Tab-separated table of C-alpha atoms and ligand atoms in Angstrom:
chain	number	residue	atom	x	y	z
D	1	UNK	CA	-28.001	-9.057	-5.197
D	2	UNK	CA	-24.404	-9.214	-5.941
D	3	UNK	CA	-22.103	-7.093	-4.825
D	4	UNK	CA	-19.477	-4.887	-7.599
D	5	UNK	CA	-16.603	-2.728	-6.601
D	6	UNK	CA	-17.132	0.967	-7.720
D	7	UNK	CA	-13.834	2.691	-7.979
D	8	UNK	CA	-13.439	6.683	-7.961
D	9	UNK	CA	-11.094	8.117	-9.825
D	10	UNK	CA	-10.806	11.506	-8.263
D	11	UNK	CA	-8.599	13.773	-9.650
D	12	UNK	CA	-6.713	12.603	-12.919
D	13	UNK	CA	-3.790	14.409	-14.957
D	14	UNK	CA	-5.741	16.653	-17.124
D	15	UNK	CA	-6.203	20.040	-15.819
D	16	UNK	CA	-9.788	20.544	-15.704
D	17	UNK	CA	-10.711	22.484	-12.669
D	18	UNK	CA	-11.279	25.461	-14.982
D	19	UNK	CA	-13.589	23.435	-16.595
D	20	UNK	CA	-15.135	22.450	-12.980
D	21	UNK	CA	-14.234	24.004	-10.161
D	22	UNK	CA	-15.479	20.732	-8.016
D	23	UNK	CA	-12.547	18.968	-9.013
D	24	UNK	CA	-10.580	18.163	-6.325
D	25	UNK	CA	-6.918	18.956	-6.157
D	26	UNK	CA	-5.074	19.688	-3.138
D	27	UNK	CA	-4.761	16.505	-0.804
D	28	UNK	CA	-7.154	18.336	1.865
D	29	UNK	CA	-9.669	18.427	-1.436
D	30	UNK	CA	-8.684	14.979	-2.807
D	31	UNK	CA	-9.452	13.200	0.932
D	32	UNK	CA	-12.648	15.393	1.394
D	33	UNK	CA	-13.855	14.141	-2.113
D	34	UNK	CA	-13.095	10.566	-1.115
D	35	UNK	CA	-14.968	10.463	1.824
D	36	UNK	CA	-18.095	11.705	0.245
D	37	UNK	CA	-17.836	9.219	-2.620
D	38	UNK	CA	-16.886	6.433	-0.378
D	39	UNK	CA	-20.407	7.358	1.623
D	40	UNK	CA	-22.023	6.865	-1.271
D	41	UNK	CA	-20.631	3.598	-1.827
D	42	UNK	CA	-17.359	3.830	-3.318
D	43	UNK	CA	-15.029	1.015	-1.798
D	44	UNK	CA	-11.704	1.808	-4.248
D	45	UNK	CA	-9.997	5.345	-4.638
D	46	UNK	CA	-7.546	5.669	-8.037
D	47	UNK	CA	-5.363	8.925	-7.128
D	48	UNK	CA	-3.579	11.219	-8.738
D	49	UNK	CA	-1.826	14.000	-7.211
D	50	UNK	CA	-0.407	17.326	-8.074
D	51	UNK	CA	1.795	19.863	-7.462
D	52	UNK	CA	0.868	23.389	-6.158
D	53	UNK	CA	0.633	24.464	-9.700
D	54	UNK	CA	-2.034	21.812	-10.188
D	55	UNK	CA	0.372	20.412	-12.888
D	56	UNK	CA	0.822	16.544	-12.142
D	57	UNK	CA	3.274	15.078	-9.736
D	58	UNK	CA	5.260	12.146	-8.632
D	59	UNK	CA	5.920	13.755	-4.969
D	60	UNK	CA	5.676	10.913	-2.485
D	61	UNK	CA	4.752	13.592	0.200
D	62	UNK	CA	1.467	14.169	-1.408
D	63	UNK	CA	0.506	10.771	-2.159
D	64	UNK	CA	1.371	9.794	1.296
D	65	UNK	CA	-0.714	12.812	2.398
D	66	UNK	CA	-3.708	11.625	0.574
D	67	UNK	CA	-3.369	8.135	1.627
D	68	UNK	CA	-3.247	8.799	5.156
D	69	UNK	CA	-6.258	10.829	4.985
D	70	UNK	CA	-8.415	8.591	3.067
D	71	UNK	CA	-7.461	5.087	5.661
D	72	UNK	CA	-8.276	7.984	8.356
D	73	UNK	CA	-11.610	8.567	6.999
D	74	UNK	CA	-12.783	5.839	4.595
D	75	UNK	CA	-11.921	2.821	7.012
D	76	UNK	CA	-11.145	-0.771	4.829
D	77	UNK	CA	-11.245	1.691	1.247
D	78	UNK	CA	-9.026	0.195	-1.231
D	79	UNK	CA	-6.157	3.188	-2.259
D	80	UNK	CA	-5.284	2.751	-5.920
D	81	UNK	CA	-1.898	5.225	-6.874
D	82	UNK	CA	-1.668	5.748	-10.320
D	83	UNK	CA	1.524	4.924	-12.320
D	84	UNK	CA	0.359	6.583	-15.319
D	85	UNK	CA	2.127	8.680	-17.590
D	86	UNK	CA	0.600	12.280	-18.290
D	87	UNK	CA	2.677	15.347	-17.577
D	88	UNK	CA	5.361	13.006	-15.182
D	89	UNK	CA	8.725	11.941	-15.778
D	90	UNK	CA	8.715	8.433	-16.715
D	91	UNK	CA	11.512	7.931	-13.891
D	92	UNK	CA	9.436	9.033	-11.396
D	93	UNK	CA	6.219	7.107	-11.913
D	94	UNK	CA	6.977	4.767	-9.279
D	95	UNK	CA	7.949	6.855	-6.474
D	96	UNK	CA	5.095	6.586	-4.493
D	97	UNK	CA	4.791	2.386	-4.657
D	98	UNK	CA	7.289	2.154	-1.274
D	99	UNK	CA	4.679	3.798	0.470
D	100	UNK	CA	2.611	0.452	0.329
D	101	UNK	CA	-0.770	1.747	-1.249
D	102	UNK	CA	-3.004	-1.604	-1.710
D	103	UNK	CA	-2.926	-1.242	-5.481
D	104	UNK	CA	-1.349	0.674	-8.218
D	105	UNK	CA	-2.582	0.936	-11.582
D	106	UNK	CA	-0.089	-0.277	-14.601
D	107	UNK	CA	-0.444	0.341	-18.192
D	108	UNK	CA	1.599	-2.772	-20.261
D	109	UNK	CA	2.068	-0.629	-23.732
D	110	UNK	CA	2.235	2.535	-25.249
D	111	UNK	CA	-0.689	3.869	-27.079
D	112	UNK	CA	-1.652	7.610	-28.663
D	113	UNK	CA	-3.833	9.857	-26.377
D	114	UNK	CA	-5.346	13.127	-27.236
D	115	UNK	CA	-2.075	15.538	-27.810
D	116	UNK	CA	0.798	12.912	-26.967
D	117	UNK	CA	1.846	9.511	-27.059
D	118	UNK	CA	1.488	7.407	-24.031
D	119	UNK	CA	4.943	5.811	-23.543
D	120	UNK	CA	5.035	2.608	-21.616
D	121	UNK	CA	8.254	0.857	-23.028
D	122	UNK	CA	8.617	-2.668	-22.092
D	123	UNK	CA	11.006	-2.274	-19.762
D	124	UNK	CA	9.031	0.478	-17.964
D	125	UNK	CA	6.464	-1.712	-17.469
D	126	UNK	CA	9.008	-4.499	-16.281
D	127	UNK	CA	10.427	-2.015	-13.998
D	128	UNK	CA	7.335	-0.657	-12.422
D	129	UNK	CA	5.574	-4.616	-11.884
D	130	UNK	CA	8.996	-5.482	-10.339
D	131	UNK	CA	8.849	-2.609	-7.851
D	132	UNK	CA	4.632	-3.171	-7.270
D	133	UNK	CA	5.482	-6.972	-6.401
D	134	UNK	CA	8.743	-5.830	-4.054
D	135	UNK	CA	5.696	-3.903	-2.161
D	136	UNK	CA	3.079	-6.076	-2.242
D	137	UNK	CA	0.805	-3.637	-4.022
D	138	UNK	CA	-1.642	-5.348	-6.445
D	139	UNK	CA	-1.734	-4.226	-9.934
D	140	UNK	CA	-5.050	-3.236	-11.850
D	141	UNK	CA	-3.763	-3.584	-15.456
D	142	UNK	CA	-4.961	-0.543	-17.823
D	143	UNK	CA	-6.042	-1.763	-21.155
D	144	UNK	CA	-5.858	0.906	-23.821
D	145	UNK	CA	-5.419	-1.411	-26.366
D	146	UNK	CA	-5.950	-5.467	-27.280
D	147	UNK	CA	-1.753	-5.795	-27.097
D	148	UNK	CA	-1.599	-4.740	-23.713
D	149	UNK	CA	-3.464	-7.691	-22.436
D	150	UNK	CA	-0.450	-9.684	-24.004
D	151	UNK	CA	1.813	-7.462	-22.320
D	152	UNK	CA	0.143	-8.441	-19.227
D	153	UNK	CA	0.298	-12.330	-19.793
D	154	UNK	CA	4.091	-11.683	-20.233
D	155	UNK	CA	4.419	-10.326	-16.499
D	156	UNK	CA	2.379	-13.508	-15.444
D	157	UNK	CA	4.612	-15.443	-17.586
D	158	UNK	CA	7.697	-13.269	-15.847
D	159	UNK	CA	6.508	-14.632	-12.024
D	160	UNK	CA	5.832	-10.576	-11.693
D	161	UNK	CA	2.320	-11.038	-11.011
D	162	UNK	CA	-0.180	-13.764	-10.310
D	163	UNK	CA	-2.568	-15.186	-12.504
D	164	UNK	CA	-5.449	-13.020	-11.363
D	165	UNK	CA	-4.857	-9.496	-11.796
D	166	UNK	CA	-7.531	-6.901	-11.907
D	167	UNK	CA	-7.745	-5.435	-15.464
D	168	UNK	CA	-9.831	-2.370	-16.579
D	169	UNK	CA	-10.481	-1.630	-20.535
D	170	UNK	CA	-10.549	2.101	-20.908
D	171	UNK	CA	-12.607	2.916	-23.922
D	172	UNK	CA	-12.984	6.226	-25.907
D	173	UNK	CA	-9.573	7.712	-25.045
D	174	UNK	CA	-9.305	10.131	-28.289
D	175	UNK	CA	-7.013	8.317	-30.307
D	176	UNK	CA	-6.952	5.259	-28.343
D	177	UNK	CA	-9.859	2.454	-28.344
D	178	UNK	CA	-13.558	3.896	-29.075
D	179	UNK	CA	-15.993	3.212	-26.920
D	180	UNK	CA	-18.311	0.644	-28.753
D	181	UNK	CA	-20.147	-2.201	-27.346
D	182	UNK	CA	-18.853	-5.059	-29.347
D	183	UNK	CA	-14.995	-4.366	-29.118
D	184	UNK	CA	-15.419	-5.056	-24.941
D	185	UNK	CA	-17.147	-8.344	-26.135
D	186	UNK	CA	-13.788	-8.578	-28.342
D	187	UNK	CA	-11.704	-7.513	-25.458
D	188	UNK	CA	-13.259	-9.862	-23.065
D	189	UNK	CA	-13.377	-12.818	-25.178
D	190	UNK	CA	-9.183	-12.362	-25.186
D	191	UNK	CA	-9.023	-11.760	-21.850
D	192	UNK	CA	-10.781	-15.133	-21.006
D	193	UNK	CA	-8.602	-16.773	-23.327
D	194	UNK	CA	-4.954	-15.088	-22.140
D	195	UNK	CA	-6.052	-14.248	-18.429
D	196	UNK	CA	-8.862	-16.831	-17.406
D	197	UNK	CA	-8.750	-15.742	-13.915
D	198	UNK	CA	-8.635	-12.043	-13.811
D	199	UNK	CA	-11.154	-9.814	-12.268
D	200	UNK	CA	-12.451	-6.874	-14.548
D	201	UNK	CA	-13.819	-3.310	-14.901
D	202	UNK	CA	-14.064	-1.076	-17.652
D	203	UNK	CA	-13.707	2.584	-17.895
D	204	UNK	CA	-15.330	4.976	-20.176
D	205	UNK	CA	-14.308	8.773	-20.915
D	206	UNK	CA	-16.218	11.503	-21.136
D	207	UNK	CA	-20.022	11.699	-22.459
D	208	UNK	CA	-19.039	7.587	-22.572
D	209	UNK	CA	-18.979	7.201	-19.024
D	210	UNK	CA	-22.550	5.916	-18.696
D	211	UNK	CA	-22.854	3.724	-21.204
D	212	UNK	CA	-19.547	1.851	-20.892
D	213	UNK	CA	-20.809	1.099	-17.388
D	214	UNK	CA	-24.268	0.201	-18.919
D	215	UNK	CA	-22.156	-2.706	-21.316
D	216	UNK	CA	-19.539	-3.720	-18.165
D	217	UNK	CA	-22.842	-4.544	-16.020
D	218	UNK	CA	-24.937	-5.970	-18.587
D	219	UNK	CA	-21.437	-8.195	-18.896
D	220	UNK	CA	-21.482	-9.244	-15.138
D	221	UNK	CA	-18.268	-7.084	-14.343
D	222	UNK	CA	-16.720	-7.225	-10.967
D	223	UNK	CA	-16.764	-3.468	-10.870
D	224	UNK	CA	-17.334	-0.284	-12.636
D	225	UNK	CA	-15.389	2.965	-12.899
D	226	UNK	CA	-16.232	6.436	-12.271
D	227	UNK	CA	-14.934	9.767	-11.459
D	228	UNK	CA	-14.190	13.110	-12.331
D	229	UNK	CA	-10.522	11.926	-13.629
D	230	UNK	CA	-12.800	10.313	-16.889
D	231	UNK	CA	-15.772	12.856	-16.987
D	232	UNK	CA	-16.903	16.092	-15.290
D	233	UNK	CA	-20.390	16.342	-16.487
D	234	UNK	CA	-23.985	14.579	-15.665
D	235	UNK	CA	-25.276	15.579	-18.613
D	236	UNK	CA	-24.605	17.696	-21.645
D	237	UNK	CA	-26.391	20.937	-19.675
D	238	UNK	CA	-24.824	20.397	-16.327
D	239	UNK	CA	-21.347	19.525	-14.704
D	240	UNK	CA	-21.418	17.001	-11.879
D	241	UNK	CA	-21.037	18.800	-8.224
D	242	UNK	CA	-18.326	16.195	-7.064
D	243	UNK	CA	-17.245	12.774	-7.323
D	244	UNK	CA	-19.516	11.672	-5.092
D	245	UNK	CA	-23.009	12.528	-7.242
D	246	UNK	CA	-21.063	10.342	-10.323
D	247	UNK	CA	-20.573	7.499	-7.518
D	248	UNK	CA	-24.346	8.042	-6.699
D	249	UNK	CA	-25.402	7.422	-10.308
D	250	UNK	CA	-23.277	4.299	-10.477
D	251	UNK	CA	-25.166	2.662	-7.448
D	252	UNK	CA	-28.070	3.484	-9.403
D	253	UNK	CA	-26.812	1.581	-12.688
D	254	UNK	CA	-25.919	-1.366	-10.479
D	255	UNK	CA	-29.385	-1.239	-9.021
D	256	UNK	CA	-30.853	-1.752	-12.345
D	257	UNK	CA	-28.826	-4.610	-12.823
D	258	UNK	CA	-29.547	-6.412	-9.800
D	259	UNK	CA	-26.239	-5.305	-7.848
D	260	UNK	CA	-25.141	-3.199	-5.244
D	261	UNK	CA	-22.403	-1.118	-4.216
D	262	UNK	CA	-19.691	-3.748	-2.400
D	263	UNK	CA	-18.778	-3.071	1.226
D	264	UNK	CA	-15.140	-2.406	1.716
D	265	UNK	CA	-14.440	-6.020	2.821
D	266	UNK	CA	-16.035	-7.160	0.052
D	267	UNK	CA	-14.268	-5.454	-2.273
D	268	UNK	CA	-10.659	-6.530	-0.697
D	269	UNK	CA	-11.857	-10.216	-1.394
D	270	UNK	CA	-13.168	-9.927	-4.732
D	271	UNK	CA	-9.766	-8.046	-5.718
D	272	UNK	CA	-7.760	-10.621	-3.852
D	273	UNK	CA	-6.432	-8.205	-1.257
D	274	UNK	CA	-6.234	-8.688	2.434
D	275	UNK	CA	-7.302	-6.855	5.318
D	276	UNK	CA	-7.098	-3.461	5.573
D	277	UNK	CA	-3.766	-1.489	6.684
H	301	ZN	ZN1	-5.877	7.569	-13.713
């Protein structure tokens, strides 16, 4: 069976703890939840951190605490920091890149979100890409709209990124790209034209998580994404008991498509990363 990278987005930046108390927000909770997800088959963790009042934070000390715990308890797991915007000062979004996580998310354009404009002006995108390159952090390009693929191509042309970035299509964010199967085909067609060597995955938000995962696997994606950042339920009736339960569901989806969870070493090789720090 061909391996696939299961990425787990453990926390996110939307205040959901009141909706699902299993959402991890302190570094201790985040490390514990990541460890459970790792043991269930996740090989990449996508990390946002929260201030003590649970608001989104850019504090490098919090990122450092989570990274240190993940490296200790989840050997080889790919650590990916978010440089995403919700609730964070734009000038602070790259603050933790000096900690040299394996990867960081990078949005290459702006888009409407449920209640805000997610602002990624070109100068900020260039600045974040420059700092990632300086710290040997591999980007995961977040694609919320078609033009974001061209934004990624511009970074390659500017020498700020190699020809083989990891790309994630994000579908089902209210006011952004809808979760519709034909749109994934459209985006993939354009990806193969402008970034033919890229690896890719897709994320579905809320109730779309499982459907988008199926579409991605049916098209031979290099990975899938799950986790409580995107979805806190396993069904309309029941909340997820934690990130690990969502990872187990992802592993079941992989098996239906003749795939299995990548080991950390396999995931690193697939995404062009070196051996674990
Ligand atoms: Zn995120």
